Coordinates of C-alpha atoms in Angstrom, one line a residue:
X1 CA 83.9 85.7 39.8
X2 CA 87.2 87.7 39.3
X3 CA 88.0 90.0 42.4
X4 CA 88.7 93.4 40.5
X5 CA 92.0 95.3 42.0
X6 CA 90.1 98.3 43.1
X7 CA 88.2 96.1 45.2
X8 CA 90.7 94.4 47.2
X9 CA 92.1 98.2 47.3
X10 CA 88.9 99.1 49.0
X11 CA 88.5 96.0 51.1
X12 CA 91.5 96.7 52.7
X13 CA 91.1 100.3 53.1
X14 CA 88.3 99.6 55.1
X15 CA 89.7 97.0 57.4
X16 CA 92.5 99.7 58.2
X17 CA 89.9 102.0 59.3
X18 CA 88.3 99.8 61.6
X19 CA 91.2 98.7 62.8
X20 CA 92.1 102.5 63.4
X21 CA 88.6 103.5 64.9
X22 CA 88.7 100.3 67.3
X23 CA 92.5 101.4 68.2
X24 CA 91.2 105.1 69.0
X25 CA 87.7 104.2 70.6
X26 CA 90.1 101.4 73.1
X27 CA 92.2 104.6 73.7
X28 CA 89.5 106.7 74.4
X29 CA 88.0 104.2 76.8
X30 CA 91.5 104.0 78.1
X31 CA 91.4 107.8 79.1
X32 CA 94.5 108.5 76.9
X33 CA 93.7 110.6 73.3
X34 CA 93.7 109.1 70.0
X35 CA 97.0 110.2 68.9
X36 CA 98.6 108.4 71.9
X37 CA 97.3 104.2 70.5
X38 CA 100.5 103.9 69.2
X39 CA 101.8 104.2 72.6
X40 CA 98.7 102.6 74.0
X41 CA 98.5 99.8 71.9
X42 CA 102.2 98.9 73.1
X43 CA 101.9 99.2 76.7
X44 CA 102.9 96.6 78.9
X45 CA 101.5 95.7 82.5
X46 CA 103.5 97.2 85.1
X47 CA 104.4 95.2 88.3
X48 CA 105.8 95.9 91.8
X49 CA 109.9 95.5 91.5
X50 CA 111.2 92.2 93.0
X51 CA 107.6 90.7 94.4
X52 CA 106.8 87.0 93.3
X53 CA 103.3 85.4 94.0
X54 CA 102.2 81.7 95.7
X55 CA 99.2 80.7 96.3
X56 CA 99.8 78.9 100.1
X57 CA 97.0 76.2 101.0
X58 CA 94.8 75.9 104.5
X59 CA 93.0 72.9 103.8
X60 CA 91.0 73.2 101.3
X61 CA 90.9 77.1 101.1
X62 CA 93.7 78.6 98.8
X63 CA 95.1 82.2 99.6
X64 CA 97.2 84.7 97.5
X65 CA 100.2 85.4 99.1
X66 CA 102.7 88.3 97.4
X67 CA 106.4 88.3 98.5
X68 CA 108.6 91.9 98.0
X69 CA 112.1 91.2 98.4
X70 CA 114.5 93.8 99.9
X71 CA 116.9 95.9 97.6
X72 CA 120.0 94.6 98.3
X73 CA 118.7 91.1 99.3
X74 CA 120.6 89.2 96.5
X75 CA 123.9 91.0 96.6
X76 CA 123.9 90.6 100.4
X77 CA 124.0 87.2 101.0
X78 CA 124.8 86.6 104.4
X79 CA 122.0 89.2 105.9
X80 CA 118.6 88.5 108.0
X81 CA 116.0 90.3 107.2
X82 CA 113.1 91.5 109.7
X83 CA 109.2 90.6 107.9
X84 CA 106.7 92.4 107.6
X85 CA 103.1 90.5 107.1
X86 CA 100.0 92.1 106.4
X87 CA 96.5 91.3 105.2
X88 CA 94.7 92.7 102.4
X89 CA 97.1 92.0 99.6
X90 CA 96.4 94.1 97.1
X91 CA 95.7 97.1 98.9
X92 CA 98.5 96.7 101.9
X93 CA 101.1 95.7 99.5
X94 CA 101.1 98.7 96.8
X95 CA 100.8 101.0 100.0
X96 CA 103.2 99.6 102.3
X97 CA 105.6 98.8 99.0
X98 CA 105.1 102.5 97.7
X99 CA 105.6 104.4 101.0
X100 CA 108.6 102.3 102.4
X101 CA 110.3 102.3 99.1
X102 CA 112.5 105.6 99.8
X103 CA 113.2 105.0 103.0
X104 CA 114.3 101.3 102.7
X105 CA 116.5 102.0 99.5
X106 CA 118.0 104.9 101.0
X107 CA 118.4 102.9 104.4
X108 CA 116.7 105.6 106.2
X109 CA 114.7 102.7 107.7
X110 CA 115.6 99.0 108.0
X111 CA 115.1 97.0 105.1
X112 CA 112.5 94.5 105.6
X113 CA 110.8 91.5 103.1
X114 CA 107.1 92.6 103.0
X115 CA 104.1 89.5 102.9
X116 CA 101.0 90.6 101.8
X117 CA 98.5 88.0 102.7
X118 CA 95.4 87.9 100.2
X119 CA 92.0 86.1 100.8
X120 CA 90.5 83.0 99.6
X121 CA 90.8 82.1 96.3
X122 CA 88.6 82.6 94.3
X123 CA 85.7 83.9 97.0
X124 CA 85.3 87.8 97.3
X125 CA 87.1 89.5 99.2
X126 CA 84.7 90.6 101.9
X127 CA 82.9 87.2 102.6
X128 CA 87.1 86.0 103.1
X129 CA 88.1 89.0 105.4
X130 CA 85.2 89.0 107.2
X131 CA 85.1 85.2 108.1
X132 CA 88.8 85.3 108.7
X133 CA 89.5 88.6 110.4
X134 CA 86.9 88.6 112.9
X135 CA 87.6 86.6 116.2
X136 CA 84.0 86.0 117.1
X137 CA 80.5 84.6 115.7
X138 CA 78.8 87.8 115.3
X139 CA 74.4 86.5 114.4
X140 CA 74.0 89.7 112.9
X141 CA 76.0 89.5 110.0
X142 CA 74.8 87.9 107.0
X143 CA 78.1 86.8 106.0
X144 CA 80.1 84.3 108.1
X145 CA 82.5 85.4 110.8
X146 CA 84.3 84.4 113.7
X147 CA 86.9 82.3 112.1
X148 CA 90.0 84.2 112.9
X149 CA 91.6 81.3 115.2
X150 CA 91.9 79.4 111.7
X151 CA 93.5 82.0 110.2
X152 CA 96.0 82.8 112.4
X153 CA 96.7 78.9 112.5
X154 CA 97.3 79.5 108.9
X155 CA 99.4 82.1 109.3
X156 CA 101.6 81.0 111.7
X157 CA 102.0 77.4 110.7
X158 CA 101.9 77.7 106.8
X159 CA 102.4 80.9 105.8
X160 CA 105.7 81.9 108.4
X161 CA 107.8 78.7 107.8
X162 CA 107.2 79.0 104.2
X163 CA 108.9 82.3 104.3
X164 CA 111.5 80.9 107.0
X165 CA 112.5 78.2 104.9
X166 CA 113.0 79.9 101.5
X167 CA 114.2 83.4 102.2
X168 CA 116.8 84.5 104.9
X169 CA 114.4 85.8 107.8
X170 CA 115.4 87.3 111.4
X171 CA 112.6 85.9 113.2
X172 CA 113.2 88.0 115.9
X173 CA 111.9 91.2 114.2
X174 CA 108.3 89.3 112.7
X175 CA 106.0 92.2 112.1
X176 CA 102.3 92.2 112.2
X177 CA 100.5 94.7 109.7
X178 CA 96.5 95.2 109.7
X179 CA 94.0 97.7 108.9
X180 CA 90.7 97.8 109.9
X181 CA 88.4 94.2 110.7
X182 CA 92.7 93.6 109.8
X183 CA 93.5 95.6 112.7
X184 CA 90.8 93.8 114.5
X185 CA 92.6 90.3 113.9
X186 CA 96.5 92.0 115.1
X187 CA 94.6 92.7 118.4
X188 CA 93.3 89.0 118.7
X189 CA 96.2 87.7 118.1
X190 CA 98.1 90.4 120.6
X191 CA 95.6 88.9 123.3
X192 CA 95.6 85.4 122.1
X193 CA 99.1 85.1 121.0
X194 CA 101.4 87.8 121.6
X195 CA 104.8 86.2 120.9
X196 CA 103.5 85.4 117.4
X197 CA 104.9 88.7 116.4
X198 CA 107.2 91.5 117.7
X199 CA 106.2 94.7 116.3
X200 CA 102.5 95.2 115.7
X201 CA 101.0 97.9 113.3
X202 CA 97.5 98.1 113.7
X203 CA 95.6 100.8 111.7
X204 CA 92.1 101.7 112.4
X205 CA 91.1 98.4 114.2
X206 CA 87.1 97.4 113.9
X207 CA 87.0 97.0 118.0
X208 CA 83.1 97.8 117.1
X209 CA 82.3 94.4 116.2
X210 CA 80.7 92.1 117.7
X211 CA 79.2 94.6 120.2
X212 CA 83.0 95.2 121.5
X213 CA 84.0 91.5 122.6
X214 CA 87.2 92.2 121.9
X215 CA 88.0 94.6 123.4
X216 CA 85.3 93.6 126.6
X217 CA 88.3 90.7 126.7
X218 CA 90.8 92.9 126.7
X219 CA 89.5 94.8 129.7
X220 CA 88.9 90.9 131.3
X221 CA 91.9 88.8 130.6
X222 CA 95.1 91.4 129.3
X223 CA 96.3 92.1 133.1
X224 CA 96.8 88.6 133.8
X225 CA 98.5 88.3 130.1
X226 CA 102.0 87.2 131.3
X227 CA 105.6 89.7 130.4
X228 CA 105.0 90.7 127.1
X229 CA 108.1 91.7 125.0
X230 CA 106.4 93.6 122.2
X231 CA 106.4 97.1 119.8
X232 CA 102.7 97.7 119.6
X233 CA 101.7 101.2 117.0
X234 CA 98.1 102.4 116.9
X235 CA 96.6 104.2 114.2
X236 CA 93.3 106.6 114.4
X237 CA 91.7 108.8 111.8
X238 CA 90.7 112.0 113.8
X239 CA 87.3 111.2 111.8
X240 CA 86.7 108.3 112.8
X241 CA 83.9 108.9 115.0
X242 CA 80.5 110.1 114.5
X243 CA 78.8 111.4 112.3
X244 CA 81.6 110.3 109.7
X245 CA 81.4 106.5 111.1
X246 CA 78.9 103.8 109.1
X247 CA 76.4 103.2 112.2
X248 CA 78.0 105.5 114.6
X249 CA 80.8 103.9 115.6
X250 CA 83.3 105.0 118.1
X251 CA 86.5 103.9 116.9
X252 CA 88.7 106.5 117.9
X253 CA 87.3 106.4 121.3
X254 CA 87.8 102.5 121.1
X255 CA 91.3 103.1 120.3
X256 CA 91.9 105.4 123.2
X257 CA 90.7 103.0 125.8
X258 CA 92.4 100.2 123.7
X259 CA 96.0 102.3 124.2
X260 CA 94.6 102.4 127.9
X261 CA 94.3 99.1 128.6
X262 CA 97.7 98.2 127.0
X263 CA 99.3 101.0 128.6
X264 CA 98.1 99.6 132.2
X265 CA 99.8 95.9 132.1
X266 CA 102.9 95.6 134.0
X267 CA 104.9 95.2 131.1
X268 CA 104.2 98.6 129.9
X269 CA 105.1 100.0 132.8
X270 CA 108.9 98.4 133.0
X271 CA 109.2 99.5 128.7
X272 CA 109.4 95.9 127.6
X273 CA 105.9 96.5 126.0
X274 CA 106.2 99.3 124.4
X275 CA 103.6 101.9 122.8
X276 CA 102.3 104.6 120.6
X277 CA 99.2 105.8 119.4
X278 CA 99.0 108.0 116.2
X279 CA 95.3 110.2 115.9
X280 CA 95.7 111.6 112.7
X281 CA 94.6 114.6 111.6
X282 CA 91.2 115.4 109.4
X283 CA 91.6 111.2 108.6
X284 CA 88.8 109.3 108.2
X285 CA 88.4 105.9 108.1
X286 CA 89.5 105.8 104.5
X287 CA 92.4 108.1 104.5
X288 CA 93.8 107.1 107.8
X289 CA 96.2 103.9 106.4
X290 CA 98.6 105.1 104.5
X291 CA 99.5 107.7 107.3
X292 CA 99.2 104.7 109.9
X293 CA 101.7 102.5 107.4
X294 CA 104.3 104.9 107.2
X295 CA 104.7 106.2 111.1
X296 CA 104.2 102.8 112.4
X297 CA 107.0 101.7 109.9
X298 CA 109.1 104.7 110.7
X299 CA 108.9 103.9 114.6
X300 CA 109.7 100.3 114.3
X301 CA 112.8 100.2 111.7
X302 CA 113.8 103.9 111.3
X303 CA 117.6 103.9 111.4
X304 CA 119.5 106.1 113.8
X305 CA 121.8 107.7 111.3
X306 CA 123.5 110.3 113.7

């Protein structure tokens, strides 16, 4: 049968307004109006300037790890940059990258190569953090925990001298960067291995698990911690406490006697630990980060431009 004109005319008029309604209804889901899928329709994924992406292996467990590079680090060739590493990739890295990025271009603050450190690929994220961050077996849980002494091995002897052999690093200046059951694991490793890093940035830390066996060790062992050269920031939403805490926690009194303990080893007391705590104002536990980032940051590598 012979295909008449008019009715390829038609056939096609009606594809084009499918394709136009699909278009509009993809915009629409899209949040943007329908006059804007030209636009939409040519959009292009937007990625953090200068970051690359490896996945690094522990065993048989694959991690995520994103890499920011510094401004000027390919037009200054000869310079060693300080690190900063953090967990929870995605989230650390676009607010770490995002509030740093004035400062650090304008070299109102050091400029620094930034490691965000994701979880196990391709688990979810909170059965990884959980297991990895938390430095005890805690029964309770119904995920696993109490695997943060693997982690850190990972951290230390994977994920550090794959960054000191490929980019120009001054380990002197190694920064540690954690928020929450992240903050939890900087403060393990401050106890367990406090040379590991310099500057420590710990927002918010989770000293609540595991009925406070962290920081019970703390209390225990940190006096008899030999001289400890370190920078160590604390970060506190003002909120975090009861009754805006899940279960009630006391994490801003945690942090207080956390600071107190750290304050009362020798080492603070001759200024070669030295420390700050930040309580920040009408914070709570979800707000308090970005604020912690920023200051602890700023204290570390702020330049002294007078």
């Amino acid at each position: 049968m012979k295909t008449t004109p008019w009715l390829i005319g038609a056939i096609i008029c009606c594809w084009l307004s499918l394709a136009s309604e699909s278009a509009n209804n993809d915009a629409l889901r899209a949040g943007l109006p329908s006059n804007a899928v030209d636009v939409h329709s040519t959009a292009a994924v937007v990625t953090i300037p200068r970051t690359r992406q490896f996945v690094l292996n522990d065993g048989d467990r694959h991690y995520q790890v994103m890499i920011k590079l510094p401004k000027d680090y390919r037009n200054n060739r000869t310079h060693h940059y300080p690190v900063v590493y953090m967990t929870d990739s995605m989230y650390s890295l676009q607010v770490v990258s995002g509030a740093t990025r004035f400062p650090m271009n304008s070299n109102m603050m050091q400029q620094a190569i930034l490691v965000a450190i994701g979880y196990q690929r391709p688990s979810k994220g909170s059965a990884s953090r959980i297991r990895d961050y938390t430095p005890s077996h805690d029964a309770s849980w119904k995920l696993p925990t109490g695997e943060a002494k693997r982690h850190v091995a990972f951290i230390s002897q994977v994920v550090m001298p794959f960054i000191e052999k490929n980019y120009r690093v001054d380990t002197q200046q190694n920064t540690f960067v954690g928020n929450s059951l992240g903050g939890l694991l900087g403060a393990h490793i401050l106890l367990e291995q406090p040379t590991l890093f310099a500057y420590y940035v710990l927002g918010s830390p989770s000293l609540w698990f595991d009925n406070k066996q962290l920081l019970q060790q703390f209390a225990q062992r940190f006096s008899q911690t030999p001289a400890i050269s370190a920078e160590v920031f604390i970060g506190i939403g003002e909120l975090e406490k009861p009754p805006y805490t899940h279960d009630g926690h006391q994490m801003v009194a945690d942090a207080e006697a956390f600071y107190q303990i750290l304050q009362s080893h020798p080492s603070a007391q001759t200024g070669t630990l030295q420390l700050k705590l930040l309580v920040i104002p009408e914070a709570d536990h979800s707000m308090a980060f970005p604020t912690t980032a920023i200051h602890g940051l700023t204290w570390l590598f702020k330049r002294n431009l007078s």
